[in-house]
PDB file of C-alpha atoms in Angstrom:
ATOM      1  CA  LEU A  25      -5.166 -23.287   0.341  1.00 34.00           C
ATOM      2  CA  VAL A  26      -2.159 -23.059  -1.037  1.00 37.00           C
ATOM      3  CA  LYS A  27       0.198 -19.974  -0.744  1.00 37.00           C
ATOM      4  CA  VAL A  28       2.875 -20.227  -3.670  1.00 39.00           C
ATOM      5  CA  VAL A  29       5.209 -16.710  -2.457  1.00 43.00           C
ATOM      6  CA  LEU A  30       4.947 -13.480  -1.129  1.00 47.00           C
ATOM      7  CA  ALA A  31       8.191 -12.454  -2.169  1.00 47.00           C
ATOM      8  CA  ARG A  32       9.621  -9.613  -0.258  1.00 45.00           C
ATOM      9  CA  ARG A  33      10.344  -5.906  -1.264  1.00 50.00           C
ATOM     10  CA  THR A  34      13.587  -5.315   0.948  1.00 42.00           C
ATOM     11  CA  ALA A  35      15.773  -7.447   3.815  1.00 41.00           C
ATOM     12  CA  LEU A  36      16.342  -4.467   5.360  1.00 35.00           C
ATOM     13  CA  PRO A  37      13.152  -2.587   7.646  1.00 39.00           C
ATOM     14  CA  TRP A  38      15.478  -0.642   9.819  1.00 39.00           C
ATOM     15  CA  GLN A  39      17.379   1.580   7.026  1.00 38.00           C
ATOM     16  CA  ASN A  40      15.736   4.008   4.984  1.00 39.00           C
ATOM     17  CA  GLU A  41      15.418   3.113   1.226  1.00 39.00           C
ATOM     18  CA  LEU A  42      14.648   6.024   0.030  1.00 38.00           C
ATOM     19  CA  PRO A  43      15.980   9.943  -0.014  1.00 40.00           C
ATOM     20  CA  ALA A  44      13.716  12.072   2.083  1.00 43.00           C
ATOM     21  CA  GLN A  45      12.209  15.074   0.125  1.00 44.00           C
ATOM     22  CA  PRO A  46      10.561  17.876   2.157  1.00 43.00           C
ATOM     23  CA  ASP A  47       7.405  18.248   2.977  1.00 46.00           C
ATOM     24  CA  ASN A  48       5.436  20.740   0.486  1.00 45.00           C
ATOM     25  CA  GLY A  49      -2.760  11.963  -1.621  1.00 38.00           C
ATOM     26  CA  SER A  50      -2.921   5.150  -4.124  1.00 36.00           C
ATOM     27  CA  ALA A  51      -5.021   6.811  -5.438  1.00 33.00           C
ATOM     28  CA  GLN A  52      -7.663   7.019  -3.103  1.00 35.00           C
ATOM     29  CA  GLN A  53     -10.506   8.140  -4.960  1.00 36.00           C
ATOM     30  CA  GLN A  54     -13.802   9.360  -4.223  1.00 35.00           C
ATOM     31  CA  GLN A  55     -16.632   7.448  -6.015  1.00 34.00           C
ATOM     32  CA  GLN A  56     -18.305   9.420  -8.913  1.00 34.00           C
ATOM     33  CA  GLN A  57     -21.659   9.189  -7.771  1.00 34.00           C
ATOM     34  CA  GLY A  58     -20.972   9.634  -3.889  1.00 35.00           C
ATOM     35  CA  TRP A  59     -20.202  12.522  -1.229  1.00 36.00           C
ATOM     36  CA  SER A  60     -18.583  16.334  -1.444  1.00 33.00           C
ATOM     37  CA  GLY A  61     -17.883  18.045   0.910  1.00 36.00           C
ATOM     38  CA  ASP A  62     -17.626  17.146   4.566  1.00 40.00           C
ATOM     39  CA  SER A  63     -19.087  14.097   3.737  1.00 41.00           C
ATOM     40  CA  PRO A  64     -16.269  11.064   4.137  1.00 48.00           C
ATOM     41  CA  SER A  65     -13.980   9.894   0.862  1.00 53.00           C
ATOM     42  CA  ALA A  66     -14.321   6.018  -0.569  1.00 62.00           C
ATOM     43  CA  ALA A  67     -12.309   3.843  -1.899  1.00 62.00           C
ATOM     44  CA  ALA A  68     -13.893   1.800  -4.737  1.00 58.00           C
ATOM     45  CA  GLY A  69     -12.765  -1.481  -6.460  1.00 56.00           C
ATOM     46  CA  ARG A  70     -13.438  -1.905 -10.388  1.00 56.00           C
ATOM     47  CA  ALA A  71     -14.204  -5.115 -11.633  1.00 52.00           C
ATOM     48  CA  ARG A  72     -11.839  -6.149 -14.442  1.00 57.00           C
ATOM     49  CA  PRO A  73     -13.841  -8.426 -16.746  1.00 64.00           C
ATOM     50  CA  GLY A  74     -12.404  -9.812 -20.166  1.00 63.00           C
ATOM     51  CA  TRP A  75      -9.105 -12.161 -18.115  1.00 61.00           C
ATOM     52  CA  GLN A  76      -8.015 -14.985 -20.325  1.00 63.00           C
ATOM     53  CA  ARG A  77      -7.070 -17.634 -18.839  1.00 68.00           C
ATOM     54  CA  VAL A  78      -2.806 -18.031 -18.261  1.00 70.00           C
ATOM     55  CA  SER A  79      -0.887 -20.195 -16.024  1.00 76.00           C
ATOM     56  CA  GLY A  80      -0.532 -18.028 -12.152  1.00 76.00           C
ATOM     57  CA  ALA A  81       2.491 -19.661 -11.898  1.00 79.00           C
ATOM     58  CA  VAL A  82       4.063 -18.093 -15.232  1.00 82.00           C
ATOM     59  CA  LEU A  83       2.484 -14.892 -15.130  1.00 82.00           C
ATOM     60  CA  LEU A  84       4.289 -14.853 -11.220  1.00 84.00           C
ATOM     61  CA  GLN A  85       6.753 -15.224 -12.949  1.00 85.00           C
ATOM     62  CA  ALA A  86       6.977 -12.814 -14.620  1.00 85.00           C
ATOM     63  CA  LEU A  87       5.608  -9.847 -12.729  1.00 85.00           C
ATOM     64  CA  GLN A  88       8.340 -11.092 -10.287  1.00 86.00           C
ATOM     65  CA  GLU A  89      11.225 -10.311 -13.301  1.00 87.00           C
ATOM     66  CA  ARG A  90       9.148  -7.469 -14.572  1.00 87.00           C
ATOM     67  CA  ASP A  91       8.742  -5.729 -10.903  1.00 88.00           C
ATOM     68  CA  PRO A  92      11.440  -6.898  -8.209  1.00 85.00           C
ATOM     69  CA  ARG A  93      10.949  -4.061  -5.580  1.00 85.00           C
ATOM     70  CA  ALA A  94       6.991  -4.861  -5.107  1.00 89.00           C
ATOM     71  CA  TYR A  95       5.077  -7.677  -3.613  1.00 91.00           C
ATOM     72  CA  GLN A  96       4.273 -10.517  -5.758  1.00 89.00           C
ATOM     73  CA  LEU A  97       1.246 -13.138  -4.329  1.00 88.00           C
ATOM     74  CA  TYR A  98      -0.019 -16.493  -5.789  1.00 87.00           C
ATOM     75  CA  LEU A  99      -2.685 -18.053  -4.134  1.00 86.00           C
ATOM     76  CA  SER A 100      -3.898 -21.554  -5.776  1.00 82.00           C
ATOM     77  CA  THR A 101      -7.517 -22.239  -4.399  1.00 78.00           C
ATOM     78  CA  PRO A 102      -9.725 -25.316  -4.971  1.00 74.00           C
ATOM     79  CA  PRO A 103     -11.584 -26.119  -7.691  1.00 75.00           C
ATOM     80  CA  GLY A 104      -8.614 -24.915  -9.859  1.00 74.00           C
ATOM     81  CA  ALA A 105      -9.835 -20.929  -8.596  1.00 79.00           C
ATOM     82  CA  SER A 106      -6.194 -18.724  -8.418  1.00 82.00           C
ATOM     83  CA  PHE A 107      -6.010 -14.963  -6.844  1.00 86.00           C
ATOM     84  CA  LEU A 108      -2.910 -13.112  -8.356  1.00 85.00           C
ATOM     85  CA  ALA A 109      -1.339  -9.940  -6.967  1.00 88.00           C
ATOM     86  CA  CYS A 110       1.557  -7.285  -7.676  1.00 89.00           C
ATOM     87  CA  THR A 111       1.357  -4.406  -4.907  1.00 90.00           C
ATOM     88  CA  PRO A 112       4.107  -1.889  -3.690  1.00 89.00           C
ATOM     89  CA  GLU A 113       2.367  -1.315  -0.784  1.00 91.00           C
ATOM     90  CA  ARG A 114       3.593  -2.922   3.268  1.00 93.00           C
ATOM     91  CA  LEU A 115       0.947  -2.494   5.504  1.00 95.00           C
ATOM     92  CA  TYR A 116       3.627  -3.480   7.972  1.00 96.00           C
ATOM     93  CA  VAL A 117       7.114  -4.777   8.749  1.00 95.00           C
ATOM     94  CA  ARG A 118       8.119  -6.247  12.325  1.00 95.00           C
ATOM     95  CA  SER A 119      11.639  -7.473  13.814  1.00 94.00           C
ATOM     96  CA  GLY A 120      11.525  -8.423  17.381  1.00 95.00           C
ATOM     97  CA  ARG A 121       8.571  -5.210  19.021  1.00 95.00           C
ATOM     98  CA  ARG A 122      10.514  -2.796  15.867  1.00 96.00           C
ATOM     99  CA  VAL A 123       8.201  -2.231  13.450  1.00 96.00           C
ATOM    100  CA  ALA A 124       7.996   0.228  10.057  1.00 96.00           C
ATOM    101  CA  SER A 125       5.042   1.019   7.998  1.00 96.00           C
ATOM    102  CA  GLU A 126       4.964   2.337   4.840  1.00 95.00           C
ATOM    103  CA  ALA A 127       2.226   5.062   3.243  1.00 95.00           C
ATOM    104  CA  VAL A 128       2.111   5.262  -0.514  1.00 94.00           C
ATOM    105  CA  ALA A 129      -0.517   7.150  -2.043  1.00 93.00           C
ATOM    106  CA  GLY A 130      -0.436   9.264  -5.346  1.00 94.00           C
ATOM    107  CA  THR A 131       0.468   7.921  -8.863  1.00 95.00           C
ATOM    108  CA  ARG A 132       2.130   9.013 -11.858  1.00 96.00           C
ATOM    109  CA  PRO A 133       3.891   7.009 -15.338  1.00 97.00           C
ATOM    110  CA  ARG A 134       6.787   6.074 -14.902  1.00 95.00           C
ATOM    111  CA  GLY A 135       9.223   7.425 -18.184  1.00 95.00           C
ATOM    112  CA  PRO A 136       9.616   5.977 -21.547  1.00 95.00           C
ATOM    113  CA  PRO A 137      12.645   3.223 -21.260  1.00 92.00           C
ATOM    114  CA  GLY A 138      15.718   4.976 -21.120  1.00 93.00           C
ATOM    115  CA  ASP A 139      14.450   8.450 -20.911  1.00 96.00           C
ATOM    116  CA  LEU A 140      15.795   9.244 -17.275  1.00 96.00           C
ATOM    117  CA  GLU A 141      14.759  13.156 -17.924  1.00 97.00           C
ATOM    118  CA  ALA A 142      10.716  12.358 -19.124  1.00 97.00           C
ATOM    119  CA  ASP A 143      10.447   9.705 -16.020  1.00 96.00           C
ATOM    120  CA  PHE A 144      12.222  12.637 -13.479  1.00 97.00           C
ATOM    121  CA  TYR A 145       9.341  14.981 -14.852  1.00 97.00           C
ATOM    122  CA  GLN A 146       7.194  12.670 -13.810  1.00 97.00           C
ATOM    123  CA  GLY A 147       8.234  12.330 -10.469  1.00 96.00           C
ATOM    124  CA  LEU A 148       8.711  16.253 -10.266  1.00 97.00           C
ATOM    125  CA  ASP A 149       4.795  16.703 -10.874  1.00 97.00           C
ATOM    126  CA  LEU A 150       3.893  13.812  -8.401  1.00 97.00           C
ATOM    127  CA  LEU A 151       6.359  15.348  -5.624  1.00 97.00           C
ATOM    128  CA  GLN A 152       4.309  19.124  -6.807  1.00 97.00           C
ATOM    129  CA  SER A 153       1.141  18.252  -7.427  1.00 97.00           C
ATOM    130  CA  PRO A 154      -1.542  19.733  -4.276  1.00 97.00           C
ATOM    131  CA  LYS A 155      -3.552  17.058  -4.943  1.00 96.00           C
ATOM    132  CA  ASP A 156      -1.393  13.980  -4.282  1.00 97.00           C
ATOM    133  CA  HIS A 157       0.278  16.277  -1.837  1.00 97.00           C
ATOM    134  CA  SER A 158      -3.237  15.992  -0.080  1.00 95.00           C
ATOM    135  CA  GLU A 159      -4.062  12.305   0.047  1.00 94.00           C
ATOM    136  CA  PHE A 160      -0.567  11.348   0.644  1.00 96.00           C
ATOM    137  CA  THR A 161      -0.512  13.509   3.898  1.00 95.00           C
ATOM    138  CA  LEU A 162      -3.867  12.074   4.993  1.00 93.00           C
ATOM    139  CA  VAL A 163      -2.599   7.855   4.559  1.00 94.00           C
ATOM    140  CA  ARG A 164       0.586   9.160   6.385  1.00 96.00           C
ATOM    141  CA  GLU A 165      -1.162  10.871   9.393  1.00 96.00           C
ATOM    142  CA  TRP A 166      -3.381   8.406   9.364  1.00 95.00           C
ATOM    143  CA  ILE A 167      -0.901   5.590   9.932  1.00 96.00           C
ATOM    144  CA  LYS A 168       0.842   8.168  12.950  1.00 97.00           C
ATOM    145  CA  GLN A 169      -1.943   8.051  14.556  1.00 96.00           C
ATOM    146  CA  GLN A 170      -3.317   4.354  14.425  1.00 97.00           C
ATOM    147  CA  LEU A 171       0.320   3.561  15.467  1.00 98.00           C
ATOM    148  CA  SER A 172       0.987   6.239  18.203  1.00 97.00           C
ATOM    149  CA  PRO A 173      -1.025   4.208  20.734  1.00 97.00           C
ATOM    150  CA  LEU A 174       0.784   0.824  20.540  1.00 98.00           C
ATOM    151  CA  CYS A 175       4.559   2.212  19.656  1.00 97.00           C
ATOM    152  CA  THR A 176       6.610   4.127  22.109  1.00 94.00           C
ATOM    153  CA  GLY A 177       9.455   6.373  20.098  1.00 92.00           C
ATOM    154  CA  LEU A 178       7.533   6.061  16.893  1.00 96.00           C
ATOM    155  CA  ALA A 179       9.160   8.851  14.232  1.00 96.00           C
ATOM    156  CA  VAL A 180       8.489   9.536  10.581  1.00 95.00           C
ATOM    157  CA  GLU A 181      11.561   8.322   9.444  1.00 95.00           C
ATOM    158  CA  VAL A 182      10.755   9.516   5.560  1.00 95.00           C
ATOM    159  CA  GLN A 183       8.714  12.297   5.121  1.00 96.00           C
ATOM    160  CA  LYS A 184       7.325  12.546   1.514  1.00 96.00           C
ATOM    161  CA  SER A 185       9.368  11.064  -1.594  1.00 96.00           C
ATOM    162  CA  VAL A 186       8.755   8.460  -4.639  1.00 96.00           C
ATOM    163  CA  LEU A 187       8.746   4.656  -4.610  1.00 94.00           C
ATOM    164  CA  LYS A 188       9.519   4.043  -8.242  1.00 94.00           C
ATOM    165  CA  GLN A 189       7.656   0.694  -9.305  1.00 92.00           C
ATOM    166  CA  ALA A 190       8.360  -1.080 -12.984  1.00 91.00           C
ATOM    167  CA  ALA A 191       5.435   0.835 -14.500  1.00 92.00           C
ATOM    168  CA  VAL A 192       4.064   3.942 -12.518  1.00 94.00           C
ATOM    169  CA  GLN A 193       5.984   6.123  -9.241  1.00 96.00           C
ATOM    170  CA  HIS A 194       3.945   7.371  -6.150  1.00 96.00           C
ATOM    171  CA  LEU A 195       4.680   9.108  -2.939  1.00 96.00           C
ATOM    172  CA  TYR A 196       5.704   7.448  -0.049  1.00 96.00           C
ATOM    173  CA  GLY A 197       6.886   7.571   3.311  1.00 96.00           C
ATOM    174  CA  ARG A 198       7.999   5.353   6.488  1.00 96.00           C
ATOM    175  CA  LEU A 199       6.988   5.429  10.056  1.00 96.00           C
ATOM    176  CA  ALA A 200       9.009   3.322  12.915  1.00 96.00           C
ATOM    177  CA  GLY A 201       8.575   2.720  15.921  1.00 96.00           C
ATOM    178  CA  LEU A 202       9.083   0.107  18.846  1.00 96.00           C
ATOM    179  CA  LEU A 203       6.189  -1.664  19.693  1.00 97.00           C
ATOM    180  CA  LYS A 204       5.002  -1.330  23.391  1.00 97.00           C
ATOM    181  CA  ARG A 205       5.342  -4.559  25.596  1.00 95.00           C
ATOM    182  CA  GLY A 206       1.768  -6.908  25.012  1.00 95.00           C
ATOM    183  CA  VAL A 207       1.475  -5.648  21.241  1.00 96.00           C
ATOM    184  CA  GLY A 208       1.292  -8.018  19.241  1.00 95.00           C
ATOM    185  CA  ASP A 209       0.537  -8.965  15.378  1.00 97.00           C
ATOM    186  CA  ALA A 210      -3.636  -8.932  16.362  1.00 97.00           C
ATOM    187  CA  ALA A 211      -3.528  -5.746  17.031  1.00 97.00           C
ATOM    188  CA  LEU A 212      -1.013  -4.360  14.453  1.00 97.00           C
ATOM    189  CA  LEU A 213      -3.309  -5.667  11.393  1.00 97.00           C
ATOM    190  CA  ALA A 214      -6.771  -4.193  13.680  1.00 96.00           C
ATOM    191  CA  ALA A 215      -4.622  -0.843  13.341  1.00 97.00           C
ATOM    192  CA  LEU A 216      -3.247  -0.851   9.845  1.00 96.00           C
ATOM    193  CA  HIS A 217      -6.055  -2.457   7.955  1.00 94.00           C
ATOM    194  CA  PRO A 218      -8.061  -1.173   6.031  1.00 91.00           C
ATOM    195  CA  THR A 219      -6.047   1.686   5.355  1.00 88.00           C
ATOM    196  CA  PRO A 220      -7.341   4.960   3.728  1.00 88.00           C
ATOM    197  CA  ALA A 221      -6.120   4.002   0.069  1.00 84.00           C
ATOM    198  CA  VAL A 222      -7.835   0.925  -0.049  1.00 87.00           C
ATOM    199  CA  CYS A 223     -11.426   1.708   1.840  1.00 87.00           C
ATOM    200  CA  GLY A 224     -11.140   5.652   2.644  1.00 85.00           C
ATOM    201  CA  ARG A 225     -11.995   7.676   5.644  1.00 83.00           C
ATOM    202  CA  PRO A 226     -13.551   7.996   8.250  1.00 88.00           C
ATOM    203  CA  ARG A 227     -13.017   4.421   8.219  1.00 87.00           C
ATOM    204  CA  GLU A 228     -16.625   3.534   9.593  1.00 90.00           C
ATOM    205  CA  ALA A 229     -18.391   5.626   6.885  1.00 92.00           C
ATOM    206  CA  ALA A 230     -16.423   4.491   4.223  1.00 90.00           C
ATOM    207  CA  LEU A 231     -16.447   0.977   4.797  1.00 89.00           C
ATOM    208  CA  GLU A 232     -20.942   1.534   5.732  1.00 91.00           C
ATOM    209  CA  TYR A 233     -20.603   3.248   1.940  1.00 92.00           C
ATOM    210  CA  LEU A 234     -18.843   0.823  -0.148  1.00 90.00           C
ATOM    211  CA  GLN A 235     -20.916  -2.076   1.725  1.00 89.00           C
ATOM    212  CA  GLN A 236     -23.911  -0.136   0.670  1.00 91.00           C
ATOM    213  CA  ARG A 237     -22.653   0.946  -3.308  1.00 91.00           C
ATOM    214  CA  GLU A 238     -20.113  -1.485  -4.397  1.00 88.00           C
ATOM    215  CA  PRO A 239     -21.524  -3.609  -7.255  1.00 87.00           C
ATOM    216  CA  PHE A 240     -19.365  -6.970  -6.359  1.00 86.00           C
ATOM    217  CA  ASP A 241     -17.342  -8.422  -3.625  1.00 86.00           C
ATOM    218  CA  ARG A 242     -13.572  -7.517  -3.710  1.00 87.00           C
ATOM    219  CA  GLY A 243     -12.520 -11.782  -2.234  1.00 85.00           C
ATOM    220  CA  PHE A 244      -8.951 -10.963  -1.658  1.00 89.00           C
ATOM    221  CA  TYR A 245      -8.283  -7.800  -3.315  1.00 89.00           C
ATOM    222  CA  ALA A 246      -6.766  -5.253  -1.399  1.00 89.00           C
ATOM    223  CA  GLY A 247      -6.764  -7.775   2.057  1.00 91.00           C
ATOM    224  CA  PRO A 248      -3.779  -7.930   4.058  1.00 93.00           C
ATOM    225  CA  PHE A 249      -1.018 -10.659   2.681  1.00 92.00           C
ATOM    226  CA  GLY A 250       1.754 -12.010   4.681  1.00 92.00           C
ATOM    227  CA  TRP A 251       3.954 -14.164   7.678  1.00 92.00           C
ATOM    228  CA  VAL A 252       4.111 -14.103  11.015  1.00 94.00           C
ATOM    229  CA  THR A 253       6.630 -15.488  13.353  1.00 91.00           C
ATOM    230  CA  GLY A 254       7.386 -15.092  17.026  1.00 87.00           C
ATOM    231  CA  GLN A 255      10.718 -13.060  15.972  1.00 91.00           C
ATOM    232  CA  GLY A 256       8.945 -10.626  13.251  1.00 94.00           C
ATOM    233  CA  ALA A 257       6.443  -9.986  10.700  1.00 95.00           C
ATOM    234  CA  GLU A 258       5.783  -8.936   7.721  1.00 94.00           C
ATOM    235  CA  PHE A 259       2.539  -7.803   5.474  1.00 95.00           C
ATOM    236  CA  ALA A 260       1.483  -6.473   2.276  1.00 94.00           C
ATOM    237  CA  VAL A 261      -1.366  -5.262   1.071  1.00 93.00           C
ATOM    238  CA  ALA A 262      -3.206  -7.347  -1.728  1.00 89.00           C
TER     239      ALA A 262
END
């Protein structure tokens, strides 16, 4: 595999990136031909036929220019295949023993270019939506549950806000803490991936459901991509 780029969304992992909003759910959606009531929810991927051959590097540059706050990545895999992604979802970032993760759920379009009022009301509708709040809270509390055994001093730095991307906006939360001694990146990846946003919950039941009913192999889609050193690490969800 040849990794061309994984652009980092921010360079300051210990400062709140967005103003917090009062706490009032990637849209995590149950398959229509699936469970209801007390049954687990599953986030199913969708095949996208009809792609046209273009240069991956050209697409990557266009995505970076269009959405600099997202992560962009491009993988070249022999013989001649490639994987391209533009994602807002940070799985986690680590600096020494300090770690932070983000909850991203719920989606609305951005307003038309230059129409700040329309853009504001789209974000307000997202913040006030009971359905999206429920999905977002599920993701945020799941991340908190997964990180709690691995961290001391775990705190929700941003309870609920709006993350604005180039074309869409999402509900956003941020959690941070200090890793317990001996906890490394392998433990973080195992705890946080797959997230409810790309799999569902309960995790094991949702995974089994998707394996039985999803009619294609996701490949790299929804996988964790990032980098690791002794001093730090950062992973995004493709």
